[in-house]
Tab-separated table of N, CA and C in Angstrom:
chain	number	residue	atom	x	y	z
A	28	ASP	N	0.853	-1.180	0.000
A	28	ASP	CA	0.000	0.000	0.000
A	28	ASP	C	0.892	1.235	0.000
A	29	GLY	N	0.674	2.145	-0.907
A	29	GLY	CA	1.518	3.315	-1.058
A	29	GLY	C	1.342	4.366	0.018
A	30	LYS	N	0.356	4.211	0.896
A	30	LYS	CA	0.081	5.216	1.922
A	30	LYS	C	0.994	5.097	3.136
A	31	VAL	N	1.541	3.926	3.368
A	31	VAL	CA	2.321	3.659	4.572
A	31	VAL	C	3.776	3.419	4.199
A	32	LYS	N	4.688	4.075	4.921
A	32	LYS	CA	6.109	3.872	4.667
A	32	LYS	C	6.584	2.619	5.394
A	33	ILE	N	7.326	1.786	4.671
A	33	ILE	CA	7.883	0.554	5.224
A	33	ILE	C	9.355	0.795	5.546
A	34	TYR	N	9.770	0.432	6.740
A	34	TYR	CA	11.154	0.572	7.184
A	34	TYR	C	11.769	-0.818	7.325
A	35	THR	N	13.085	-0.875	7.383
A	35	THR	CA	13.801	-2.129	7.613
A	35	THR	C	14.798	-1.908	8.737
A	36	ASN	N	14.799	-2.800	9.741
A	36	ASN	CA	15.745	-2.659	10.851
A	36	ASN	C	17.076	-3.324	10.507
A	37	ALA	N	18.016	-3.283	11.442
A	37	ALA	CA	19.368	-3.808	11.213
A	37	ALA	C	19.363	-5.311	10.943
A	38	GLU	N	18.351	-6.021	11.453
A	38	GLU	CA	18.260	-7.471	11.242
A	38	GLU	C	17.565	-7.824	9.932
A	39	GLY	N	17.078	-6.808	9.221
A	39	GLY	CA	16.400	-7.045	7.953
A	39	GLY	C	14.900	-7.213	8.063
A	40	ASP	N	14.340	-7.068	9.285
A	40	ASP	CA	12.890	-7.154	9.467
A	40	ASP	C	12.235	-5.884	8.946
A	41	LYS	N	11.161	-6.044	8.184
A	41	LYS	CA	10.395	-4.886	7.720
A	41	LYS	C	9.368	-4.533	8.792
A	42	PHE	N	9.133	-3.211	8.967
A	42	PHE	CA	8.163	-2.788	9.974
A	42	PHE	C	7.511	-1.477	9.578
A	43	ILE	N	6.393	-1.191	10.228
A	43	ILE	CA	5.690	0.078	10.084
A	43	ILE	C	5.873	0.832	11.393
A	44	ASP	N	6.343	2.068	11.303
A	44	ASP	CA	6.518	2.919	12.483
A	44	ASP	C	5.160	3.514	12.841
A	45	LEU	N	4.683	3.229	14.046
A	45	LEU	CA	3.393	3.724	14.509
A	45	LEU	C	3.521	5.010	15.317
A	46	GLY	N	4.737	5.495	15.502
A	46	GLY	CA	4.971	6.702	16.285
A	46	GLY	C	5.192	6.385	17.750
A	47	LYS	N	5.821	7.316	18.457
A	47	LYS	CA	6.095	7.181	19.892
A	47	LYS	C	6.749	5.846	20.225
A	48	LYS	N	7.750	5.471	19.420
A	48	LYS	CA	8.551	4.258	19.636
A	48	LYS	C	7.742	2.966	19.536
A	49	LYS	N	6.616	2.993	18.821
A	49	LYS	CA	5.816	1.785	18.615
A	49	LYS	C	5.936	1.346	17.158
A	50	ARG	N	5.975	0.014	16.956
A	50	ARG	CA	6.122	-0.554	15.615
A	50	ARG	C	5.190	-1.738	15.439
A	51	ALA	N	4.843	-1.980	14.178
A	51	ALA	CA	4.128	-3.199	13.794
A	51	ALA	C	5.026	-3.971	12.839
A	52	VAL	N	5.255	-5.233	13.148
A	52	VAL	CA	6.116	-6.086	12.331
A	52	VAL	C	5.501	-7.483	12.289
A	53	VAL	N	5.686	-8.181	11.175
A	53	VAL	CA	5.274	-9.583	11.093
A	53	VAL	C	6.525	-10.421	11.272
A	54	ARG	N	6.479	-11.311	12.251
A	54	ARG	CA	7.629	-12.172	12.517
A	54	ARG	C	7.132	-13.561	12.893
A	55	SER	N	8.036	-14.501	12.880
A	55	SER	CA	7.708	-15.879	13.226
A	55	SER	C	8.185	-16.173	14.645
A	56	PHE	N	7.329	-16.826	15.429
A	56	PHE	CA	7.686	-17.258	16.777
A	56	PHE	C	7.246	-18.707	16.925
A	57	LYS	N	8.200	-19.583	17.164
A	57	LYS	CA	7.939	-21.019	17.277
A	57	LYS	C	7.172	-21.537	16.067
A	58	GLY	N	7.541	-21.032	14.895
A	58	GLY	CA	6.944	-21.491	13.645
A	58	GLY	C	5.601	-20.887	13.300
A	59	VAL	N	5.125	-19.930	14.115
A	59	VAL	CA	3.836	-19.290	13.874
A	59	VAL	C	4.080	-17.835	13.485
A	60	ALA	N	3.506	-17.417	12.354
A	60	ALA	CA	3.612	-16.020	11.930
A	60	ALA	C	2.689	-15.173	12.798
A	61	LEU	N	3.220	-14.060	13.313
A	61	LEU	CA	2.472	-13.169	14.197
A	61	LEU	C	2.633	-11.722	13.763
A	62	VAL	N	1.572	-10.935	13.940
A	62	VAL	CA	1.676	-9.483	13.834
A	62	VAL	C	2.066	-9.016	15.228
A	63	ASP	N	3.225	-8.402	15.336
A	63	ASP	CA	3.769	-7.981	16.622
A	63	ASP	C	3.704	-6.460	16.694
A	64	ILE	N	2.908	-5.933	17.615
A	64	ILE	CA	2.783	-4.487	17.827
A	64	ILE	C	3.392	-4.221	19.193
A	65	ARG	N	4.495	-3.486	19.208
A	65	ARG	CA	5.306	-3.419	20.419
A	65	ARG	C	6.013	-2.077	20.542
A	66	GLU	N	6.319	-1.700	21.794
A	66	GLU	CA	7.183	-0.547	22.060
A	66	GLU	C	8.635	-0.973	21.908
A	67	TYR	N	9.447	-0.050	21.439
A	67	TYR	CA	10.882	-0.293	21.290
A	67	TYR	C	11.642	0.733	22.112
A	68	TYR	N	12.825	0.362	22.555
A	68	TYR	CA	13.657	1.273	23.334
A	68	TYR	C	15.068	1.243	22.777
A	69	GLY	N	15.858	2.263	23.118
A	69	GLY	CA	17.244	2.338	22.656
A	69	GLY	C	17.423	3.443	21.636
A	70	ALA	N	18.690	3.672	21.269
A	70	ALA	CA	19.036	4.722	20.316
A	70	ALA	C	18.688	4.276	18.898
A	71	ASP	N	18.524	5.252	18.002
A	71	ASP	CA	18.236	4.941	16.604
A	71	ASP	C	19.264	3.968	16.054
A	72	GLY	N	18.786	2.947	15.373
A	72	GLY	CA	19.664	1.932	14.816
A	72	GLY	C	19.985	0.819	15.793
A	73	GLU	N	19.716	1.046	17.078
A	73	GLU	CA	20.003	0.050	18.120
A	73	GLU	C	18.741	-0.308	18.908
A	74	GLU	N	17.569	-0.050	18.328
A	74	GLU	CA	16.324	-0.289	19.050
A	74	GLU	C	16.097	-1.772	19.305
A	75	LYS	N	15.568	-2.059	20.488
A	75	LYS	CA	15.233	-3.426	20.890
A	75	LYS	C	13.768	-3.458	21.311
A	76	PRO	N	13.074	-4.583	21.069
A	76	PRO	CA	11.676	-4.667	21.482
A	76	PRO	C	11.548	-4.706	22.996
A	77	GLY	N	10.553	-4.004	23.508
A	77	GLY	CA	10.276	-4.016	24.934
A	77	GLY	C	9.216	-5.053	25.275
A	78	LYS	N	8.877	-5.124	26.548
A	78	LYS	CA	7.872	-6.085	27.005
A	78	LYS	C	6.457	-5.624	26.685
A	79	LYS	N	6.266	-4.300	26.553
A	79	LYS	CA	4.931	-3.774	26.286
A	79	LYS	C	4.573	-4.004	24.829
A	80	GLY	N	3.525	-4.775	24.618
A	80	GLY	CA	3.092	-5.028	23.257
A	80	GLY	C	2.128	-6.196	23.197
A	81	ILE	N	1.742	-6.512	21.981
A	81	ILE	CA	0.814	-7.613	21.752
A	81	ILE	C	1.201	-8.307	20.454
A	82	SER	N	1.029	-9.611	20.436
A	82	SER	CA	1.265	-10.407	19.236
A	82	SER	C	-0.049	-11.056	18.835
A	83	LEU	N	-0.425	-10.898	17.573
A	83	LEU	CA	-1.684	-11.429	17.071
A	83	LEU	C	-1.429	-12.502	16.024
A	84	THR	N	-2.195	-13.591	16.100
A	84	THR	CA	-2.145	-14.597	15.043
A	84	THR	C	-2.843	-14.029	13.808
A	85	LEU	N	-2.734	-14.727	12.693
A	85	LEU	CA	-3.399	-14.274	11.472
A	85	LEU	C	-4.909	-14.185	11.676
A	86	ASP	N	-5.506	-15.156	12.368
A	86	ASP	CA	-6.948	-15.119	12.627
A	86	ASP	C	-7.331	-13.901	13.469
A	87	GLN	N	-6.543	-13.607	14.497
A	87	GLN	CA	-6.821	-12.440	15.342
A	87	GLN	C	-6.652	-11.152	14.549
A	88	TRP	N	-5.624	-11.103	13.711
A	88	TRP	CA	-5.386	-9.926	12.865
A	88	TRP	C	-6.569	-9.719	11.920
A	89	ASP	N	-7.053	-10.801	11.299
A	89	ASP	CA	-8.206	-10.694	10.403
A	89	ASP	C	-9.433	-10.183	11.151
A	90	THR	N	-9.656	-10.675	12.372
A	90	THR	CA	-10.786	-10.216	13.180
A	90	THR	C	-10.660	-8.729	13.494
A	91	LEU	N	-9.460	-8.287	13.837
A	91	LEU	CA	-9.241	-6.869	14.124
A	91	LEU	C	-9.521	-6.019	12.889
A	92	LYS	N	-9.043	-6.457	11.731
A	92	LYS	CA	-9.289	-5.708	10.490
A	92	LYS	C	-10.781	-5.647	10.178
A	93	GLU	N	-11.485	-6.772	10.361
A	93	GLU	CA	-12.928	-6.804	10.105
A	93	GLU	C	-13.676	-5.862	11.044
A	94	GLY	N	-13.133	-5.635	12.225
A	94	GLY	CA	-13.765	-4.754	13.197
A	94	GLY	C	-13.334	-3.304	13.103
A	95	SER	N	-12.559	-2.954	12.089
A	95	SER	CA	-12.000	-1.595	12.029
A	95	SER	C	-13.077	-0.519	11.905
A	96	ASP	N	-14.172	-0.787	11.173
A	96	ASP	CA	-15.243	0.207	11.077
A	96	ASP	C	-15.893	0.437	12.440
A	97	ALA	N	-16.104	-0.633	13.192
A	97	ALA	CA	-16.685	-0.499	14.529
A	97	ALA	C	-15.742	0.276	15.442
A	98	ILE	N	-14.457	0.000	15.352
A	98	ILE	CA	-13.480	0.721	16.173
A	98	ILE	C	-13.473	2.201	15.815
A	99	ASP	N	-13.581	2.520	14.526
A	99	ASP	CA	-13.683	3.926	14.113
A	99	ASP	C	-14.901	4.585	14.755
A	100	ARG	N	-16.029	3.869	14.802
A	100	ARG	CA	-17.229	4.408	15.453
A	100	ARG	C	-16.994	4.614	16.946
A	101	PHE	N	-16.299	3.662	17.587
A	101	PHE	CA	-16.003	3.798	19.018
A	101	PHE	C	-15.174	5.051	19.282
A	102	PHE	N	-14.185	5.316	18.415
A	102	PHE	CA	-13.381	6.532	18.546
A	102	PHE	C	-14.257	7.769	18.408
A	103	ALA	N	-15.136	7.771	17.422
A	103	ALA	CA	-16.022	8.920	17.202
A	103	ALA	C	-16.917	9.150	18.414
A	104	GLU	N	-17.427	8.064	19.003
A	104	GLU	CA	-18.269	8.182	20.195
A	104	GLU	C	-17.482	8.753	21.368
A	105	GLN	N	-16.230	8.360	21.524
A	105	GLN	CA	-15.395	8.866	22.616
A	105	GLN	C	-15.141	10.360	22.468
A	106	LYS	N	-14.970	10.819	21.234
A	106	LYS	CA	-14.717	12.243	20.999
A	106	LYS	C	-15.908	13.093	21.408
A	107	LYS	N	-17.121	12.518	21.344
A	107	LYS	CA	-18.334	13.257	21.684
A	107	LYS	C	-18.526	13.390	23.185
A	108	LYS	N	-17.837	12.572	23.976
A	108	LYS	CA	-18.013	12.586	25.437
A	108	LYS	C	-17.316	13.765	26.068
């Protein structure tokens, strides 16, 4: 998708920078592909993943994507409060 910039870390992993030291990356853990959304710490070029984050299986990722319109509505409702 041309709207999102893709970065590559020193290990060759591709990721999307979500801002405020948060990233989304697809990686394999124990043979299972996961979407990993996590905080990173350290200096530029030396960033390491922190403990704060979540890893989603493909099924969970698909469910989250399917719910994106509802989540957008939830955000809109929160802004009205």
